[in-house]
Short mmCIF file of C-alpha atoms in Angstrom, two decimals:
data_model
loop_
_atom_site.label_atom_id
_atom_site.label_comp_id
_atom_site.label_asym_id
_atom_site.label_seq_id
_atom_site.Cartn_x
_atom_site.Cartn_y
_atom_site.Cartn_z
CA MET A 1 -15.23 -27.00 1.61
CA ALA A 2 -12.80 -29.61 2.99
CA ALA A 3 -14.48 -32.35 0.02
CA SER A 4 -14.25 -30.08 -2.15
CA PHE A 5 -10.15 -29.49 -2.31
CA SER A 6 -8.36 -31.90 -3.87
CA LEU A 7 -6.20 -34.90 -1.57
CA PRO A 8 -2.79 -34.13 -1.97
CA ARG A 9 -3.65 -30.28 -1.20
CA ARG A 10 -5.08 -31.68 2.29
CA LEU A 11 -2.85 -34.10 2.99
CA TYR A 12 -0.02 -31.90 2.41
CA LEU A 13 -2.13 -29.49 4.45
CA SER A 14 -2.38 -31.77 7.12
CA LEU A 15 1.23 -33.19 7.09
CA TYR A 16 2.15 -29.16 7.13
CA ASN A 17 -0.20 -28.34 9.83
CA TRP A 18 0.40 -31.58 12.40
CA THR A 19 4.84 -31.04 11.47
CA LEU A 20 4.24 -27.48 12.72
CA LEU A 21 1.99 -28.62 15.90
CA PHE A 22 4.83 -30.67 16.95
CA GLY A 23 7.30 -29.40 16.62
CA TRP A 24 5.81 -25.51 18.76
CA CYS A 25 4.67 -28.26 21.63
CA GLN A 26 8.36 -29.34 21.49
CA VAL A 27 9.49 -25.73 22.05
CA LEU A 28 7.09 -25.73 24.27
CA TYR A 29 8.24 -28.68 26.70
CA PHE A 30 11.08 -27.19 26.03
CA VAL A 31 10.81 -23.63 27.95
CA LEU A 32 8.37 -24.93 30.63
CA LYS A 33 11.18 -27.85 31.70
CA THR A 34 13.83 -25.27 31.59
CA LEU A 35 12.43 -23.05 33.64
CA LYS A 36 11.37 -25.74 36.14
CA GLU A 37 14.89 -27.01 35.55
CA SER A 38 17.39 -23.62 36.12
CA GLY A 39 14.98 -21.06 35.50
CA HIS A 40 14.24 -18.17 33.01
CA GLU A 41 18.12 -17.30 31.93
CA ARG A 42 18.84 -20.82 30.17
CA VAL A 43 15.00 -21.02 28.02
CA TYR A 44 16.65 -19.19 25.11
CA ASN A 45 19.30 -21.75 24.52
CA ALA A 46 17.41 -24.84 25.70
CA ALA A 47 14.49 -23.73 23.29
CA GLU A 48 16.57 -21.84 21.10
CA LYS A 49 16.75 -24.51 17.54
CA PRO A 50 12.76 -26.36 17.78
CA PHE A 51 11.85 -22.26 17.70
CA LEU A 52 14.05 -21.24 15.07
CA LEU A 53 13.15 -24.02 13.02
CA ALA A 54 9.23 -23.53 13.50
CA GLN A 55 9.13 -20.40 12.82
CA THR A 56 11.16 -19.88 9.88
CA ALA A 57 8.55 -23.43 8.73
CA ALA A 58 5.96 -20.87 8.83
CA LEU A 59 7.56 -19.09 5.66
CA LEU A 60 6.10 -21.85 3.91
CA GLU A 61 2.58 -20.22 4.80
CA LEU A 62 3.60 -16.89 2.21
CA LEU A 63 4.14 -20.10 -0.05
CA HIS A 64 0.70 -21.32 -0.01
CA GLY A 65 -1.82 -17.61 0.49
CA LEU A 66 0.98 -16.99 -2.98
CA VAL A 67 -0.33 -20.48 -4.86
CA GLY A 68 -3.71 -20.50 -3.88
CA LEU A 69 -3.18 -23.21 -1.96
CA VAL A 70 -4.96 -21.60 1.11
CA ARG A 71 -7.57 -18.00 1.25
CA SER A 72 -5.27 -15.44 3.44
CA PRO A 73 -3.91 -13.22 1.34
CA ILE A 74 -0.79 -11.80 1.50
CA THR A 75 -1.26 -8.61 2.83
CA SER A 76 -1.86 -9.82 5.82
CA THR A 77 -0.14 -13.13 6.18
CA LEU A 78 3.36 -10.71 5.09
CA PRO A 79 3.09 -8.68 7.46
CA GLN A 80 2.52 -11.74 10.24
CA ILE A 81 5.05 -13.29 9.71
CA GLY A 82 7.72 -10.23 9.09
CA SER A 83 7.37 -9.49 12.34
CA ARG A 84 7.70 -12.97 13.94
CA LEU A 85 10.49 -13.70 12.00
CA TYR A 86 12.59 -9.97 12.29
CA LEU A 87 12.13 -10.86 16.06
CA THR A 88 13.12 -14.43 16.22
CA TRP A 89 16.63 -14.12 13.93
CA GLY A 90 16.65 -10.08 14.27
CA ILE A 91 16.48 -9.78 17.19
CA LEU A 92 16.76 -12.65 19.64
CA TRP A 93 19.41 -15.14 17.76
CA SER A 94 21.09 -11.64 16.26
CA PHE A 95 21.62 -10.30 20.42
CA PRO A 96 20.57 -13.39 22.26
CA GLU A 97 19.09 -12.76 26.21
CA SER A 98 18.64 -14.36 28.84
CA HIS A 99 15.75 -12.73 30.50
CA VAL A 100 12.38 -13.82 31.75
CA LEU A 101 10.67 -11.34 28.55
CA VAL A 102 12.49 -15.02 26.29
CA THR A 103 9.65 -17.11 28.84
CA SER A 104 6.87 -14.80 28.18
CA LEU A 105 7.45 -13.89 24.93
CA LEU A 106 8.11 -17.85 23.62
CA ILE A 107 4.89 -18.77 25.77
CA SER A 108 2.86 -16.74 24.46
CA TRP A 109 3.95 -17.57 20.95
CA SER A 110 4.06 -21.18 21.00
CA ILE A 111 0.57 -21.67 22.98
CA THR A 112 -1.18 -19.27 20.09
CA GLU A 113 0.45 -21.49 17.46
CA ILE A 114 0.01 -24.78 18.80
CA ILE A 115 -4.66 -23.29 18.24
CA ARG A 116 -3.81 -22.58 15.58
CA TYR A 117 -1.87 -25.45 13.58
CA SER A 118 -4.20 -28.25 15.75
CA PHE A 119 -7.33 -25.82 14.51
CA PHE A 120 -5.90 -26.33 10.99
CA GLY A 121 -4.47 -29.86 11.25
CA PHE A 122 -7.97 -30.92 12.68
CA LYS A 123 -9.55 -29.24 9.42
CA GLU A 124 -7.35 -30.11 6.84
CA ALA A 125 -7.44 -33.71 8.13
CA PHE A 126 -10.68 -34.44 9.28
CA GLY A 127 -13.23 -31.61 7.31
CA PHE A 128 -14.10 -30.74 11.38
CA TYR A 129 -13.66 -28.76 14.17
CA PRO A 130 -14.46 -29.40 17.80
CA PRO A 131 -16.57 -26.19 19.13
CA TRP A 132 -14.37 -25.17 21.66
CA LEU A 133 -11.60 -25.50 20.10
CA LEU A 134 -12.46 -22.83 17.30
CA TRP A 135 -13.37 -20.74 21.32
CA LEU A 136 -9.67 -21.64 21.74
CA ARG A 137 -8.16 -19.70 18.72
CA TYR A 138 -10.39 -16.38 18.74
CA SER A 139 -10.22 -15.79 22.07
CA SER A 140 -6.42 -17.07 22.40
CA PHE A 141 -4.92 -14.32 21.62
CA ILE A 142 -7.01 -12.28 23.88
CA ILE A 143 -4.66 -12.45 26.96
CA PHE A 144 -1.54 -13.49 24.96
CA TYR A 145 -1.52 -10.57 22.26
CA PRO A 146 -0.87 -8.42 25.20
CA ILE A 147 2.18 -10.23 27.02
CA GLY A 148 3.00 -11.67 23.23
CA ILE A 149 2.97 -7.78 22.27
CA SER A 150 4.76 -6.09 25.33
CA SER A 151 7.39 -8.55 25.46
CA GLU A 152 8.41 -8.36 21.10
CA VAL A 153 8.37 -3.90 22.68
CA GLY A 154 10.49 -6.00 25.85
CA LEU A 155 13.55 -7.56 23.95
CA ILE A 156 13.58 -5.36 20.92
CA TYR A 157 14.18 -2.20 23.89
CA ILE A 158 16.53 -4.48 25.99
CA ALA A 159 18.55 -4.86 23.09
CA LEU A 160 19.23 -1.32 22.03
CA PRO A 161 22.48 -0.99 24.02
CA PHE A 162 23.80 -3.94 21.91
CA ILE A 163 22.56 -3.28 18.72
CA LYS A 164 24.41 0.14 19.21
CA ALA A 165 27.70 -1.06 20.12
CA SER A 166 27.89 -3.95 17.90
CA GLU A 167 27.30 -2.26 14.72
CA ARG A 168 26.03 -5.56 13.55
CA TYR A 169 24.06 -4.82 9.93
CA CYS A 170 25.33 -1.81 8.71
CA ILE A 171 26.08 -0.05 6.50
CA ARG A 172 28.30 2.76 6.54
CA MET A 173 28.34 5.69 4.30
CA PRO A 174 30.34 6.61 2.16
CA ASN A 175 30.05 3.58 -0.15
CA LYS A 176 29.22 3.64 -4.89
CA TRP A 177 25.51 2.94 -4.18
CA ASN A 178 25.18 6.11 -2.04
CA LEU A 179 23.00 3.86 0.84
CA SER A 180 23.61 3.30 4.66
CA ILE A 181 22.06 1.14 7.50
CA ASP A 182 21.11 2.06 10.67
CA TYR A 183 20.03 -1.36 12.40
CA PHE A 184 19.63 0.67 15.97
CA TYR A 185 17.40 3.69 14.52
CA GLY A 186 16.06 0.86 12.60
CA ALA A 187 14.74 -1.13 16.03
CA ILE A 188 13.54 2.07 17.38
CA PHE A 189 11.05 2.73 14.18
CA ALA A 190 10.16 -0.79 14.10
CA MET A 191 9.02 -0.41 17.86
CA ALA A 192 7.24 2.65 17.47
CA ILE A 193 5.13 0.64 14.47
CA TYR A 194 3.37 -1.61 17.20
CA VAL A 195 1.93 2.48 18.41
CA PRO A 196 -0.68 1.87 15.88
CA GLY A 197 -0.14 -1.59 14.83
CA SER A 198 -1.10 -3.32 17.92
CA PRO A 199 -4.37 -1.96 18.70
CA HIS A 200 -5.95 -2.63 15.08
CA LEU A 201 -4.23 -5.79 15.50
CA TYR A 202 -6.77 -6.40 18.97
CA THR A 203 -9.47 -4.46 17.52
CA TYR A 204 -9.05 -6.84 13.88
CA MET A 205 -8.72 -9.77 15.86
CA LEU A 206 -12.55 -8.63 17.80
CA GLY A 207 -14.45 -7.88 14.80
CA GLN A 208 -13.09 -11.44 13.45
CA ARG A 209 -13.79 -13.16 16.24
CA LYS A 210 -17.69 -11.61 16.62
CA LYS A 211 -17.85 -13.00 13.18
CA ALA A 212 -16.01 -16.03 14.17
CA LEU A 213 -18.26 -17.38 16.93
CA SER A 214 -21.11 -15.78 15.40
CA LYS A 215 -21.38 -17.81 12.71
CA SER A 216 -20.34 -21.27 14.27
CA LYS A 217 -23.80 -20.11 16.89
CA ILE A 218 -26.06 -20.29 13.40
CA GLU A 219 -24.38 -23.68 12.72
CA MET F 1 -42.44 16.02 -10.43
CA LYS F 2 -40.71 14.47 -6.46
CA VAL F 3 -37.67 12.64 -6.31
CA THR F 4 -37.07 10.73 -3.59
CA VAL F 5 -34.03 9.89 -1.98
CA VAL F 6 -33.14 6.96 0.12
CA SER F 7 -29.49 5.17 1.24
CA ARG F 8 -28.39 1.39 -0.20
CA SER F 9 -30.43 0.53 3.04
CA GLY F 10 -33.73 1.80 1.78
CA ARG F 11 -33.95 4.78 4.68
CA GLU F 12 -35.06 8.20 2.93
CA VAL F 13 -32.63 10.05 3.20
CA VAL F 14 -34.62 13.05 2.41
CA LYS F 15 -38.27 12.93 4.50
CA GLY F 16 -40.76 13.85 1.70
CA GLY F 17 -38.39 13.99 -0.44
CA ILE F 18 -37.93 16.48 -3.81
CA GLN F 19 -40.08 19.41 -5.41
CA LEU F 20 -38.32 19.83 -8.20
CA ASP F 21 -39.64 20.85 -11.73
CA ASP F 22 -40.65 18.03 -14.74
CA SER F 23 -37.52 19.76 -16.67
CA ALA F 24 -34.37 20.11 -13.87
CA THR F 25 -30.94 18.03 -13.97
CA VAL F 26 -28.81 15.96 -12.35
CA ALA F 27 -27.19 18.98 -10.90
CA ASP F 28 -30.03 20.71 -9.53
CA LEU F 29 -32.02 17.72 -7.66
CA GLN F 30 -28.24 17.66 -5.94
CA GLU F 31 -28.00 21.44 -5.51
CA ALA F 32 -31.90 21.03 -3.78
CA ILE F 33 -30.04 18.01 -1.19
CA HIS F 34 -27.26 20.10 -0.31
CA LYS F 35 -30.02 22.32 0.77
CA ARG F 36 -31.92 20.14 2.74
CA THR F 37 -28.70 17.99 4.14
CA LYS F 38 -25.52 19.42 4.22
CA LYS F 39 -23.47 17.56 1.79
CA HIS F 40 -22.11 19.07 -0.92
CA PRO F 41 -23.76 18.00 -4.38
CA SER F 42 -19.13 16.86 -4.99
CA ARG F 43 -19.52 14.34 -1.93
CA GLN F 44 -23.02 12.79 -3.09
CA ARG F 45 -23.72 9.90 -5.67
CA LEU F 46 -26.79 9.31 -7.14
CA THR F 47 -27.93 5.94 -8.41
CA LEU F 48 -31.28 4.19 -9.94
CA PRO F 49 -31.79 1.87 -7.36
CA VAL F 50 -30.92 -1.52 -8.88
CA GLN F 51 -33.15 -4.40 -8.21
CA PRO F 52 -31.99 -6.99 -5.06
CA GLY F 53 -29.98 -9.91 -6.17
CA SER F 54 -29.00 -8.18 -9.73
CA LYS F 55 -25.46 -8.46 -10.80
CA GLU F 56 -25.44 -5.40 -12.90
CA ARG F 57 -23.51 -1.91 -11.81
CA PRO F 58 -26.47 0.18 -10.91
CA VAL F 59 -26.61 3.10 -13.41
CA VAL F 60 -24.59 6.83 -12.55
CA LEU F 61 -26.96 10.08 -12.07
CA ASN F 62 -25.10 12.69 -14.31
CA TYR F 63 -24.69 16.09 -13.49
CA LYS F 64 -25.85 17.01 -16.50
CA LYS F 65 -27.73 15.15 -17.69
CA SER F 66 -32.18 15.95 -17.19
CA LEU F 67 -33.91 13.89 -14.00
CA LYS F 68 -36.29 12.80 -17.21
CA ASP F 69 -33.64 11.01 -18.54
CA PHE F 70 -33.38 9.20 -15.99
CA THR F 71 -37.68 8.33 -15.37
CA SER F 72 -39.07 5.51 -17.12
CA GLY F 73 -42.19 6.07 -18.46
CA ASN F 74 -44.06 7.53 -15.09
CA SER F 75 -42.47 11.04 -15.08
CA GLU F 76 -43.92 12.14 -11.80
CA THR F 77 -41.95 10.62 -9.58
CA LEU F 78 -38.63 9.03 -9.65
CA THR F 79 -36.32 7.38 -6.87
CA VAL F 80 -32.27 7.24 -6.45
CA VAL F 81 -30.25 5.83 -4.19
CA PHE F 82 -27.97 8.62 -2.13
CA LYS F 83 -24.14 7.89 -1.32
CA ASP F 84 -22.24 9.37 0.49
CA LEU F 85 -19.12 10.09 -0.30
CA GLY F 86 -16.94 11.79 2.79
CA PRO F 87 -15.72 15.65 2.22
CA GLN F 88 -13.96 15.43 -0.95
CA VAL F 89 -11.17 18.32 -2.03
CA SER F 90 -10.17 18.86 -6.25
CA TYR F 91 -8.22 17.13 -8.65
CA ARG F 92 -5.73 20.37 -8.06
CA THR F 93 -6.05 21.16 -5.02
CA LEU F 94 -4.37 17.39 -4.65
CA PHE F 95 -1.61 17.78 -6.38
CA PHE F 96 -0.98 20.82 -5.91
CA CYS F 97 -0.11 19.71 -1.43
CA GLU F 98 2.08 16.45 -2.82
CA TYR F 99 3.88 18.77 -5.27
CA LEU F 100 4.63 21.27 -3.09
CA GLY F 101 5.94 19.34 -0.59
CA PRO F 102 8.97 17.63 -2.76
CA LEU F 103 9.70 21.07 -4.34
CA LEU F 104 10.04 22.69 -1.07
CA LEU F 105 11.56 19.94 1.35
CA TYR F 106 14.58 18.77 -1.29
CA PRO F 107 15.86 21.99 -1.49
CA VAL F 108 16.22 22.11 2.64
CA PHE F 109 18.31 19.50 2.17
CA TYR F 110 21.20 20.70 -0.19
CA TYR F 111 21.20 24.91 0.67
CA PHE F 112 20.17 24.14 4.52
CA PRO F 113 22.79 23.05 7.47
CA VAL F 114 20.64 19.98 8.73
CA TYR F 115 22.99 16.80 8.75
CA GLN F 116 24.54 18.07 11.33
CA TYR F 117 21.65 17.58 12.84
CA PHE F 118 22.19 13.88 11.30
CA GLY F 119 26.05 13.16 13.56
CA TYR F 120 28.08 14.78 10.78
CA LYS F 121 30.05 18.71 11.30
CA GLY F 122 32.24 20.42 9.46
CA GLU F 123 31.89 21.43 5.78
CA ARG F 124 30.20 19.66 2.78
CA VAL F 125 32.16 19.11 -0.38
CA ILE F 126 29.06 19.97 -2.84
CA HIS F 127 29.92 17.60 -5.67
CA PRO F 128 28.09 19.46 -9.53
CA VAL F 129 26.01 16.60 -10.09
CA GLN F 130 24.77 17.88 -6.48
CA THR F 131 23.55 20.82 -8.20
CA TYR F 132 22.79 19.04 -11.05
CA ALA F 133 20.04 16.93 -9.54
CA LEU F 134 18.63 19.34 -7.14
CA TYR F 135 17.71 21.42 -10.32
CA TYR F 136 16.35 18.18 -12.27
CA TRP F 137 14.21 17.10 -9.05
CA CYS F 138 12.65 20.81 -9.09
CA PHE F 139 12.21 21.08 -12.60
CA HIS F 140 10.74 18.08 -12.57
CA TYR F 141 7.77 19.26 -9.85
CA ALA F 142 7.34 22.22 -10.92
CA LYS F 143 6.40 20.75 -14.39
CA ARG F 144 4.26 18.74 -12.44
CA ILE F 145 2.45 21.77 -11.17
CA LEU F 146 2.26 23.48 -13.69
CA GLU F 147 0.87 20.92 -15.46
CA THR F 148 -1.85 20.56 -13.01
CA PHE F 149 -3.14 23.91 -13.32
CA PHE F 150 -2.86 24.32 -17.03
CA VAL F 151 -2.99 21.18 -18.98
CA HIS F 152 -4.60 18.81 -17.20
CA ARG F 153 -8.05 17.79 -17.97
CA PHE F 154 -9.68 16.49 -15.38
CA SER F 155 -12.45 12.87 -15.55
CA HIS F 156 -13.74 13.12 -12.10
CA ALA F 157 -13.67 17.08 -10.78
CA THR F 158 -12.76 15.21 -7.06
CA SER F 159 -10.94 13.16 -4.68
CA PRO F 160 -11.57 11.73 -1.29
CA LEU F 161 -10.01 14.31 1.92
CA SER F 162 -8.50 10.82 2.90
CA ASN F 163 -6.34 10.85 -0.22
CA VAL F 164 -4.59 13.81 1.44
CA PHE F 165 -2.43 12.50 3.63
CA ARG F 166 -1.83 9.50 2.49
CA ASN F 167 -0.19 10.35 -1.49
CA CYS F 168 1.07 13.55 0.52
CA ALA F 169 2.48 11.39 3.33
CA TYR F 170 4.38 8.83 0.37
CA TYR F 171 5.66 11.85 -2.37
CA TRP F 172 6.29 13.94 1.15
CA THR F 173 8.58 10.75 2.29
CA PHE F 174 9.93 9.14 -0.42
CA GLY F 175 11.07 12.79 -1.41
CA SER F 176 12.79 13.56 1.62
CA PHE F 177 14.39 10.57 2.10
CA ILE F 178 15.98 10.85 -1.48
CA ALA F 179 16.86 14.44 -0.69
CA TYR F 180 18.88 13.27 1.81
CA TYR F 181 20.91 10.48 0.09
CA VAL F 182 21.96 12.89 -2.63
CA ASN F 183 22.87 15.25 -0.70
CA HIS F 184 24.91 13.82 2.09
CA PRO F 185 27.80 14.77 3.17
CA LEU F 186 29.23 11.32 2.38
CA TYR F 187 27.05 11.50 -0.98
CA THR F 188 30.36 9.84 -3.72
CA PRO F 189 29.14 10.75 -6.73
CA VAL F 190 29.15 8.41 -10.51
CA GLY F 191 31.63 8.96 -12.68
CA ASP F 192 30.89 12.29 -15.26
CA LEU F 193 29.58 10.79 -18.64
CA GLN F 194 27.21 8.04 -16.69
CA MET F 195 26.01 11.54 -14.76
CA LYS F 196 25.33 13.01 -18.15
CA ILE F 197 23.90 10.02 -20.14
CA GLY F 198 21.31 9.91 -17.23
CA PHE F 199 20.55 13.36 -16.78
CA GLY F 200 20.24 14.12 -21.00
CA PHE F 201 18.08 11.06 -20.99
CA GLY F 202 16.06 11.65 -18.20
CA ILE F 203 15.52 15.67 -19.48
CA LEU F 204 14.45 13.77 -23.38
CA CYS F 205 11.93 11.90 -21.31
CA GLN F 206 10.04 14.55 -19.45
CA ILE F 207 9.97 16.66 -22.64
CA SER F 208 8.04 13.88 -23.88
CA ASN F 209 5.95 13.51 -20.73
CA PHE F 210 5.06 16.76 -21.67
CA TYR F 211 4.01 15.85 -24.98
CA CYS F 212 2.20 12.64 -23.99
CA HIS F 213 0.07 15.27 -21.20
CA ILE F 214 -0.40 17.45 -24.06
CA ILE F 215 -1.76 14.89 -26.64
CA LEU F 216 -4.12 13.50 -22.74
CA LYS F 217 -5.39 16.70 -23.02
CA ASN F 218 -6.74 17.14 -26.47
CA LEU F 219 -8.40 13.91 -26.31
CA ARG F 220 -11.01 15.51 -24.34
CA ARG F 221 -13.70 17.89 -25.26
CA PRO F 222 -12.95 21.53 -23.68
CA ASP F 223 -16.98 21.79 -22.05
CA GLY F 224 -15.40 18.65 -19.98
CA GLU F 225 -17.85 16.08 -21.45
CA GLY F 226 -15.70 13.48 -20.43
CA GLY F 227 -16.06 9.83 -22.46
CA TYR F 228 -13.27 7.78 -24.38
CA GLN F 229 -11.26 8.52 -26.96
CA ILE F 230 -8.19 5.96 -28.06
CA PRO F 231 -5.36 8.08 -28.02
CA LYS F 232 -3.25 8.68 -31.54
CA GLY F 233 -0.04 9.86 -31.96
CA PHE F 234 4.14 10.44 -30.87
CA LEU F 235 4.81 7.51 -28.64
CA PHE F 236 0.68 6.59 -27.82
CA ASN F 237 0.52 4.52 -31.53
CA ILE F 238 2.43 1.77 -29.88
CA VAL F 239 1.95 1.81 -26.36
CA THR F 240 -0.73 2.40 -24.68
CA CYS F 241 0.16 4.19 -21.49
CA ALA F 242 3.17 6.34 -23.11
CA ASN F 243 2.84 9.43 -20.13
CA TYR F 244 3.60 6.25 -17.88
CA THR F 245 6.40 5.18 -19.53
CA THR F 246 7.50 8.42 -20.29
CA GLU F 247 7.67 9.18 -16.57
CA ILE F 248 9.31 5.77 -15.41
CA TYR F 249 12.21 6.44 -18.33
CA GLN F 250 11.97 9.60 -16.73
CA TRP F 251 12.93 8.94 -13.12
CA LEU F 252 15.16 6.02 -14.58
CA GLY F 253 17.27 9.22 -15.56
CA PHE F 254 17.85 11.00 -12.62
CA ASN F 255 18.14 7.40 -11.20
CA ILE F 256 21.64 6.71 -12.94
CA ALA F 257 23.22 10.23 -13.05
CA THR F 258 23.18 10.12 -9.08
CA GLN F 259 23.35 6.36 -8.21
CA THR F 260 21.14 6.56 -4.61
CA ILE F 261 19.84 2.88 -3.34
CA ALA F 262 17.16 5.42 -2.10
CA GLY F 263 16.14 6.06 -5.95
CA TYR F 264 16.00 2.85 -7.74
CA ILE F 265 13.40 2.57 -4.47
CA PHE F 266 11.78 4.78 -5.48
CA LEU F 267 12.08 4.32 -8.93
CA VAL F 268 10.31 0.57 -7.99
CA VAL F 269 7.74 1.41 -6.38
CA ALA F 270 6.63 4.23 -8.51
CA THR F 271 6.32 1.74 -11.44
CA PHE F 272 4.62 -0.46 -9.31
CA ILE F 273 1.77 1.89 -9.20
CA MET F 274 1.63 3.20 -13.11
CA THR F 275 1.57 -0.61 -14.01
CA ASN F 276 -1.36 -0.98 -11.74
CA TRP F 277 -3.15 1.86 -13.41
CA ALA F 278 -1.53 1.32 -17.32
CA PHE F 279 -3.63 -2.16 -16.55
CA ALA F 280 -6.54 -0.86 -15.96
CA LYS F 281 -6.59 2.25 -18.40
CA HIS F 282 -5.73 -0.71 -21.02
CA ARG F 283 -8.45 -3.26 -20.05
CA ARG F 284 -11.42 -0.57 -19.87
CA LEU F 285 -10.10 0.63 -23.68
CA ARG F 286 -10.21 -2.67 -24.82
CA LYS F 287 -13.54 -3.88 -23.83
CA LEU F 288 -15.22 -0.65 -24.17
CA PHE F 289 -13.03 -0.44 -28.45
CA ASP F 290 -14.05 -4.03 -29.08
CA GLY F 291 -14.90 -3.25 -32.58
CA LYS F 292 -18.74 -3.71 -32.87
CA ASP F 293 -21.56 -1.53 -33.57
CA GLY F 294 -19.52 0.93 -35.48
CA ARG F 295 -16.79 1.53 -32.66
CA PRO F 296 -13.19 0.99 -33.66
CA ARG F 297 -11.57 -1.44 -32.67
CA TYR F 298 -8.67 -1.19 -29.91
CA PRO F 299 -5.51 -1.61 -31.86
CA ARG F 300 -2.52 -4.04 -30.51
CA ARG F 301 -0.20 -1.64 -28.46
CA TRP F 302 2.34 -2.48 -25.55
CA ILE F 303 0.40 -1.30 -21.53
CA ILE F 304 3.77 0.44 -21.13
CA LEU F 305 6.42 -0.85 -21.29
CA PRO F 306 7.50 -2.02 -23.43
CA PRO F 307 9.24 -4.14 -24.49
CA PHE F 308 8.01 -6.33 -21.95
CA LEU F 309 4.75 -4.90 -20.96
#
């Protein structure tokens, strides 16, 4: 399939995937280094810059899907990237924490992304991927989704008192456009979405795993 | 004749098949299948088998036709493919449920002291625009319900049951969302002139919308025969889905008069949904009325929102 696409596309996507791979390796490196040297409280500060950059760069993937550069439908990439950016900027950057859940979050996200970007990096640059990488991509979620999801919900929950007290991102009435935004209730709503959302996503991934791993056996 | 009923995977749905008169209709067949499978005719989708690998769309058996129309020469046996569409409700039931929510929920925010549960204590001052908005809104949904029972002619009798939950969630949630903001104790009204322009324009569009529905009703033959006609008359001469156009502009009028972000969000979403329907309808009509074989050519028209689409 890689051969049937143009060279500029492959070059660009290889560059994108390998760059992001490097970015997330950097995040993981800073997390582990800080853990070893000073403990989990300093992890967010140490990893913040590469983390914000790597996660925000994923916005490009929306563009890739929209212009047809990759096949992923926007209906699946949009919620995925949306939730990541909400956690990244809406919770972690806005209400910085030194809780151990930040560490578990950053570890699950960075390992998942390292596997994902190296998978696509191989595919785009070399036209193939090692079978163990395929296995990793479709199996690592089994432990990292529960860890990541618990960390995400936990971090939103911990941030709640700070969100309420700060009034940040809130719009109060009265105003000309009769609009109100209560970021606190928004955060509660976000946590509520995880209740139906997580089992749905997990079972979806299990189905994808079955398809991908059985297909590779046939090949 | 003997009818064999199979599923799409080839499994026999009715063991041993069904024996019917040669003069039987599809409706008779559906009744017989109903007796054997307990699946009501409205959830049976019966088609003729398609050659494996063929890209053609299967021929659907219409309930009015004779079974003879579908046997090719050999009128002793017929094989039909059965698909269960799942539990169905009539369109009238579906529309009534989805419209009843907004009709009843909106006045709750106007008349009852709900805002104290959101932390707003004390007296509420009601602005005239909020009262007019209540009348406008309730008129709109009452009109929709009356049209459902007395005006609209539906091409399909039923819709899947799951649509009841999906559609009611959409209408009831948005209805409450808008009602919350328009009737809010801290609501800021717009100027008098803007309100009058908004509601006036909106009422005009609602009346036009009603007239569009009358025209669409008269396009359909009263025996429910179905089939497509080129819409003509009034705004249909320049835009294919004039009924959606008037509906969208009617909500715009409401929003100009009440000015809430919630209302505008609803307008954008509703416009998006109706535009998708309009594109499909326009495409279907243009494909059907291609000017060949004595069929008229579909005239050049706006799809839904002149002068943009």
